[in-house]
PDB file of C-alpha atoms in Angstrom:
ATOM      1  CA  MET S   1      -3.614 -28.400 -13.234  1.00 45.00           C
ATOM      2  CA  VAL S   2      -1.665 -29.809 -10.245  1.00 40.00           C
ATOM      3  CA  LYS S   3       0.650 -26.739 -10.297  1.00 42.00           C
ATOM      4  CA  ILE S   4      -2.470 -24.872 -10.173  1.00 41.00           C
ATOM      5  CA  ARG S   5      -3.942 -26.383  -6.905  1.00 40.00           C
ATOM      6  CA  HIS S   6      -0.492 -25.888  -5.392  1.00 37.00           C
ATOM      7  CA  ILE S   7      -0.651 -22.248  -5.967  1.00 38.00           C
ATOM      8  CA  LEU S   8      -4.447 -21.886  -4.578  1.00 39.00           C
ATOM      9  CA  LEU S   9      -3.772 -23.817  -1.240  1.00 37.00           C
ATOM     10  CA  PHE S  10      -0.421 -21.727  -0.981  1.00 39.00           C
ATOM     11  CA  LEU S  11      -2.407 -17.820  -1.235  1.00 42.00           C
ATOM     12  CA  ILE S  12      -5.920 -19.351   0.893  1.00 42.00           C
ATOM     13  CA  LEU S  13      -3.523 -20.691   3.900  1.00 39.00           C
ATOM     14  CA  GLY S  14      -0.894 -17.683   3.621  1.00 44.00           C
ATOM     15  CA  SER S  15      -3.878 -15.274   3.753  1.00 43.00           C
ATOM     16  CA  ALA S  16      -5.378 -17.216   6.459  1.00 41.00           C
ATOM     17  CA  THR S  17      -2.003 -17.404   8.115  1.00 41.00           C
ATOM     18  CA  TRP S  18      -1.855 -13.597   7.672  1.00 42.00           C
ATOM     19  CA  ALA S  19      -5.094 -12.896   9.579  1.00 46.00           C
ATOM     20  CA  ALA S  20      -4.254 -15.189  12.365  1.00 40.00           C
ATOM     21  CA  MET S  21      -1.002 -13.088  12.879  1.00 46.00           C
ATOM     22  CA  ALA S  22      -2.168  -9.631  12.142  1.00 60.00           C
ATOM     23  CA  ALA S  23      -4.449  -8.963  14.551  1.00 71.00           C
ATOM     24  CA  ALA S  24      -4.491  -6.216  17.030  1.00 75.00           C
ATOM     25  CA  ALA S  25      -3.000  -6.985  20.169  1.00 78.00           C
ATOM     26  CA  PRO S  26      -5.614  -6.095  23.218  1.00 81.00           C
ATOM     27  CA  GLY S  27      -6.011  -2.137  24.017  1.00 81.00           C
ATOM     28  CA  GLU S  28      -4.172  -1.615  20.553  1.00 90.00           C
ATOM     29  CA  ARG S  29      -5.700  -0.121  17.152  1.00 93.00           C
ATOM     30  CA  GLU S  30      -5.109  -0.559  13.113  1.00 95.00           C
ATOM     31  CA  LEU S  31      -3.929   2.889  11.887  1.00 95.00           C
ATOM     32  CA  LEU S  32      -3.107   1.375   8.661  1.00 96.00           C
ATOM     33  CA  ARG S  33      -2.978  -1.260   6.362  1.00 95.00           C
ATOM     34  CA  TYR S  34      -1.101  -1.206   2.407  1.00 95.00           C
ATOM     35  CA  THR S  35      -1.680  -3.316  -0.141  1.00 92.00           C
ATOM     36  CA  GLN S  36       0.412  -3.834  -3.952  1.00 90.00           C
ATOM     37  CA  GLY S  37      -0.730  -6.156  -6.159  1.00 86.00           C
ATOM     38  CA  HIS S  38       0.224  -6.678  -9.732  1.00 82.00           C
ATOM     39  CA  ASP S  39      -0.759  -8.097 -12.770  1.00 79.00           C
ATOM     40  CA  MET S  40       2.094 -10.558 -13.387  1.00 74.00           C
ATOM     41  CA  ILE S  41       1.964 -12.212  -9.978  1.00 70.00           C
ATOM     42  CA  ALA S  42      -0.738 -13.855  -7.609  1.00 61.00           C
ATOM     43  CA  SER S  43      -0.428 -11.766  -4.310  1.00 57.00           C
ATOM     44  CA  GLY S  44      -3.787 -12.265  -3.099  1.00 59.00           C
ATOM     45  CA  ASP S  45      -5.140  -9.902  -1.330  1.00 55.00           C
ATOM     46  CA  PHE S  46      -3.505  -9.657   2.697  1.00 64.00           C
ATOM     47  CA  PRO S  47      -1.549  -6.296   3.506  1.00 70.00           C
ATOM     48  CA  LEU S  48       1.997  -5.957   3.224  1.00 89.00           C
ATOM     49  CA  LEU S  49       1.538  -3.460   5.758  1.00 96.00           C
ATOM     50  CA  GLN S  50       0.038  -3.037   9.087  1.00 96.00           C
ATOM     51  CA  VAL S  51       0.683  -0.150  11.294  1.00 97.00           C
ATOM     52  CA  PHE S  52      -0.724  -0.085  14.933  1.00 96.00           C
ATOM     53  CA  ASP S  53      -1.394   2.743  17.553  1.00 95.00           C
ATOM     54  CA  SER S  54       1.446   1.434  19.714  1.00 96.00           C
ATOM     55  CA  GLY S  55       3.800   2.206  16.838  1.00 97.00           C
ATOM     56  CA  ARG S  56       3.740  -1.706  16.568  1.00 97.00           C
ATOM     57  CA  VAL S  57       4.748  -2.749  12.212  1.00 97.00           C
ATOM     58  CA  ARG S  58       3.805  -5.371  11.106  1.00 96.00           C
ATOM     59  CA  VAL S  59       5.409  -6.662   6.933  1.00 96.00           C
ATOM     60  CA  HIS S  60       4.402  -9.472   5.271  1.00 92.00           C
ATOM     61  CA  LEU S  61       6.266  -9.985   2.312  1.00 89.00           C
ATOM     62  CA  PRO S  62       5.207 -12.792  -0.141  1.00 85.00           C
ATOM     63  CA  ALA S  63       7.252 -16.007  -1.204  1.00 80.00           C
ATOM     64  CA  TRP S  64       8.200 -13.749  -4.681  1.00 76.00           C
ATOM     65  CA  MET S  65       9.845 -10.806  -2.697  1.00 79.00           C
ATOM     66  CA  LYS S  66      13.707 -11.127  -1.634  1.00 82.00           C
ATOM     67  CA  ASN S  67      13.576 -12.334   2.062  1.00 85.00           C
ATOM     68  CA  SER S  68       9.599 -13.079   1.739  1.00 87.00           C
ATOM     69  CA  GLY S  69       8.026 -14.065   5.461  1.00 92.00           C
ATOM     70  CA  ASP S  70       6.330 -12.269   8.116  1.00 95.00           C
ATOM     71  CA  TYR S  71       8.247  -9.419  10.423  1.00 96.00           C
ATOM     72  CA  GLU S  72       7.238  -6.970  13.228  1.00 97.00           C
ATOM     73  CA  TYR S  73       8.877  -3.620  14.846  1.00 98.00           C
ATOM     74  CA  PHE S  74       8.316  -0.999  16.398  1.00 98.00           C
ATOM     75  CA  LEU S  75       8.713   2.660  14.556  1.00 98.00           C
ATOM     76  CA  THR S  76      10.653   5.490  16.739  1.00 97.00           C
ATOM     77  CA  ASP S  77       8.452   7.661  18.410  1.00 97.00           C
ATOM     78  CA  ARG S  78       9.945  10.215  14.992  1.00 98.00           C
ATOM     79  CA  GLU S  79       9.638   8.083  12.743  1.00 97.00           C
ATOM     80  CA  PHE S  80       5.437   7.364  14.253  1.00 97.00           C
ATOM     81  CA  LYS S  81       5.382  11.119  13.907  1.00 97.00           C
ATOM     82  CA  VAL S  82       5.852  11.523  10.662  1.00 97.00           C
ATOM     83  CA  LEU S  83       3.677   8.546   9.444  1.00 97.00           C
ATOM     84  CA  LYS S  84       1.053  10.580  11.808  1.00 95.00           C
ATOM     85  CA  ASP S  85       1.408  13.606   9.554  1.00 95.00           C
ATOM     86  CA  ARG S  86       1.617  12.360   6.709  1.00 95.00           C
ATOM     87  CA  LEU S  87      -1.774  10.238   7.158  1.00 94.00           C
ATOM     88  CA  GLY S  88      -3.904  12.846   8.365  1.00 92.00           C
ATOM     89  CA  SER S  89      -3.088  15.223   6.074  1.00 92.00           C
ATOM     90  CA  ARG S  90      -5.274  16.821   3.626  1.00 90.00           C
ATOM     91  CA  SER S  91      -3.867  15.350   0.450  1.00 88.00           C
ATOM     92  CA  VAL S  92      -4.733  11.883   2.220  1.00 92.00           C
ATOM     93  CA  GLN S  93      -7.733  12.516   4.132  1.00 92.00           C
ATOM     94  CA  ASP S  94      -9.808  14.421   1.546  1.00 93.00           C
ATOM     95  CA  PHE S  95      -8.626  12.546  -1.264  1.00 95.00           C
ATOM     96  CA  ASP S  96     -10.989  12.155  -3.535  1.00 95.00           C
ATOM     97  CA  ARG S  97     -10.376   9.657  -6.581  1.00 95.00           C
ATOM     98  CA  ALA S  98     -13.335  10.455  -8.779  1.00 95.00           C
ATOM     99  CA  ALA S  99     -12.596  14.140  -8.939  1.00 95.00           C
ATOM    100  CA  VAL S 100      -8.228  12.835  -9.030  1.00 94.00           C
ATOM    101  CA  GLU S 101      -9.493  10.561 -11.963  1.00 94.00           C
ATOM    102  CA  LYS S 102     -11.468  13.228 -13.837  1.00 95.00           C
ATOM    103  CA  GLU S 103      -8.288  15.441 -13.933  1.00 92.00           C
ATOM    104  CA  LEU S 104      -6.159  12.749 -15.266  1.00 90.00           C
ATOM    105  CA  ARG S 105      -8.012  12.897 -17.829  1.00 90.00           C
ATOM    106  CA  ALA S 106      -8.292  15.931 -18.835  1.00 90.00           C
ATOM    107  CA  ALA S 107      -4.139  16.283 -18.915  1.00 84.00           C
ATOM    108  CA  GLU S 108      -4.259  13.527 -20.884  1.00 83.00           C
ATOM    109  CA  ALA S 109      -6.848  14.641 -23.049  1.00 85.00           C
ATOM    110  CA  ALA S 110      -4.580  17.654 -23.236  1.00 83.00           C
ATOM    111  CA  ALA S 111      -1.452  15.704 -24.171  1.00 79.00           C
ATOM    112  CA  VAL S 112      -3.097  13.684 -26.834  1.00 80.00           C
ATOM    113  CA  ALA S 113      -4.793  16.695 -28.505  1.00 83.00           C
ATOM    114  CA  GLY S 114      -1.303  18.495 -28.210  1.00 78.00           C
ATOM    115  CA  GLY S 115       0.329  15.717 -30.211  1.00 74.00           C
ATOM    116  CA  ARG S 116       2.313  14.455 -27.549  1.00 68.00           C
ATOM    117  CA  GLN S 117       3.439  10.229 -26.655  1.00 63.00           C
ATOM    118  CA  LEU S 118       0.685   8.502 -25.932  1.00 58.00           C
ATOM    119  CA  PHE S 119       1.492   6.404 -23.109  1.00 61.00           C
ATOM    120  CA  GLU S 120       0.270   2.762 -22.485  1.00 67.00           C
ATOM    121  CA  ILE S 121       0.861   0.489 -19.256  1.00 73.00           C
ATOM    122  CA  SER S 122       0.360  -3.507 -20.095  1.00 75.00           C
ATOM    123  CA  ASP S 123       1.300  -5.137 -16.325  1.00 86.00           C
ATOM    124  CA  ASN S 124      -0.755  -3.289 -13.753  1.00 88.00           C
ATOM    125  CA  THR S 125       0.273  -1.886  -9.981  1.00 90.00           C
ATOM    126  CA  TYR S 126      -2.409  -2.179  -7.562  1.00 92.00           C
ATOM    127  CA  THR S 127      -2.619   0.235  -4.638  1.00 94.00           C
ATOM    128  CA  ARG S 128      -5.075  -0.412  -1.689  1.00 95.00           C
ATOM    129  CA  MET S 129      -4.307   1.632   1.776  1.00 96.00           C
ATOM    130  CA  VAL S 130      -6.642   2.066   4.122  1.00 95.00           C
ATOM    131  CA  LEU S 131      -6.720   4.010   7.333  1.00 95.00           C
ATOM    132  CA  ASN S 132      -8.760   3.043  10.203  1.00 91.00           C
ATOM    133  CA  PRO S 133      -9.532  -0.208   8.959  1.00 85.00           C
ATOM    134  CA  GLY S 134     -12.738  -1.875  11.157  1.00 78.00           C
ATOM    135  CA  SER S 135     -13.185   2.032  12.279  1.00 79.00           C
ATOM    136  CA  SER S 136     -17.280   3.042  12.235  1.00 73.00           C
ATOM    137  CA  GLY S 137     -17.695   6.067  10.139  1.00 75.00           C
ATOM    138  CA  GLN S 138     -12.817   6.698  10.613  1.00 85.00           C
ATOM    139  CA  GLU S 139     -12.138   4.067   8.179  1.00 92.00           C
ATOM    140  CA  LYS S 140     -10.727   5.485   4.250  1.00 94.00           C
ATOM    141  CA  ASN S 141     -10.449   3.186   1.149  1.00 95.00           C
ATOM    142  CA  ILE S 142      -8.263   4.538  -1.171  1.00 96.00           C
ATOM    143  CA  SER S 143      -7.434   2.451  -4.149  1.00 95.00           C
ATOM    144  CA  TRP S 144      -5.444   3.720  -7.321  1.00 95.00           C
ATOM    145  CA  THR S 145      -3.996   1.253 -10.488  1.00 94.00           C
ATOM    146  CA  ASN S 146      -0.436   2.683 -11.057  1.00 93.00           C
ATOM    147  CA  LEU S 147       0.222   5.197  -8.773  1.00 95.00           C
ATOM    148  CA  GLN S 148       4.266   6.121  -9.187  1.00 94.00           C
ATOM    149  CA  ASN S 149       3.287   5.966 -12.984  1.00 92.00           C
ATOM    150  CA  ASP S 150       0.229   8.389 -12.952  1.00 92.00           C
ATOM    151  CA  ALA S 151       2.384  10.357 -10.707  1.00 94.00           C
ATOM    152  CA  GLN S 152       5.745  10.359 -12.701  1.00 92.00           C
ATOM    153  CA  ARG S 153       4.101  11.337 -15.991  1.00 88.00           C
ATOM    154  CA  HIS S 154       1.429  14.202 -14.498  1.00 88.00           C
ATOM    155  CA  ALA S 155       3.452  16.138 -12.115  1.00 90.00           C
ATOM    156  CA  GLY S 156       1.137  18.423 -11.619  1.00 89.00           C
ATOM    157  CA  LEU S 157      -1.983  16.881 -10.156  1.00 91.00           C
ATOM    158  CA  ARG S 158      -0.237  17.808  -7.091  1.00 92.00           C
ATOM    159  CA  GLU S 159      -3.127  15.309  -5.117  1.00 93.00           C
ATOM    160  CA  LEU S 160      -1.999  12.390  -7.047  1.00 93.00           C
ATOM    161  CA  GLY S 161       2.034  13.467  -6.591  1.00 94.00           C
ATOM    162  CA  GLU S 162       1.246  13.486  -2.704  1.00 95.00           C
ATOM    163  CA  LEU S 163      -0.529   9.981  -2.715  1.00 96.00           C
ATOM    164  CA  ALA S 164       2.167   9.547  -4.207  1.00 96.00           C
ATOM    165  CA  GLU S 165       4.943  10.446  -1.947  1.00 96.00           C
ATOM    166  CA  THR S 166       2.677   7.993   0.794  1.00 96.00           C
ATOM    167  CA  GLU S 167       3.361   5.215  -1.208  1.00 96.00           C
ATOM    168  CA  ARG S 168       6.841   5.366  -1.224  1.00 96.00           C
ATOM    169  CA  LEU S 169       6.871   6.322   2.901  1.00 97.00           C
ATOM    170  CA  LEU S 170       5.075   3.404   3.090  1.00 96.00           C
ATOM    171  CA  GLN S 171       7.754   1.418   0.354  1.00 94.00           C
ATOM    172  CA  LYS S 172      10.351   2.185   3.246  1.00 96.00           C
ATOM    173  CA  LEU S 173       8.829   0.747   6.458  1.00 96.00           C
ATOM    174  CA  LEU S 174       8.434  -2.416   4.294  1.00 93.00           C
ATOM    175  CA  HIS S 175      12.424  -2.982   4.930  1.00 91.00           C
ATOM    176  CA  HIS S 176      12.748  -0.903   8.216  1.00 95.00           C
ATOM    177  CA  PRO S 177      16.218  -2.281   9.594  1.00 95.00           C
ATOM    178  CA  GLN S 178      14.601  -2.875  12.904  1.00 95.00           C
ATOM    179  CA  MET S 179      12.067  -5.460  11.008  1.00 96.00           C
ATOM    180  CA  LYS S 180      12.596  -9.085  13.083  1.00 96.00           C
ATOM    181  CA  PRO S 181      11.082 -12.053  12.115  1.00 96.00           C
ATOM    182  CA  LEU S 182       8.195 -13.681  13.637  1.00 92.00           C
ATOM    183  CA  ASP S 183       8.584 -17.172  14.735  1.00 75.00           C
TER     184      ASP S 183
END
């Protein structure tokens, strides 16, 4: 029981610290917030990655990750352009979860009807991207469970593949060589 209280306290304090630390600087706007969670890990709902319109990036690696801690760095002009192009792409901006889920269900039904192998994931991974967080009318929330697995298994679903490619880019930003620990 004591251990559970310590874990809950850690999560509450960690998310409060991150929220206070990760605010935009004056004149700066948050462009992206990226979160990933897992069934097997109590990870809280604070972002792993935040990107601001100045090119500043904030990274939070939770205690269960290698090199855990809070970091910051600035993207190069080229890196920032690649990221903005990816986030501004039709595949991200027009992502329609309901339509993609419908296509996915049809593809899975066809696989079952064709006698192909059934597939099950016991421990889910949850991806969440928020574009232009806090911007009235412009904020876009994208969430998907088991994105990388679904994209690999259903390579014919272009929208899902492109969203998975966006997540792989964000994962690279979590381990950028210019990251500096925050004090």
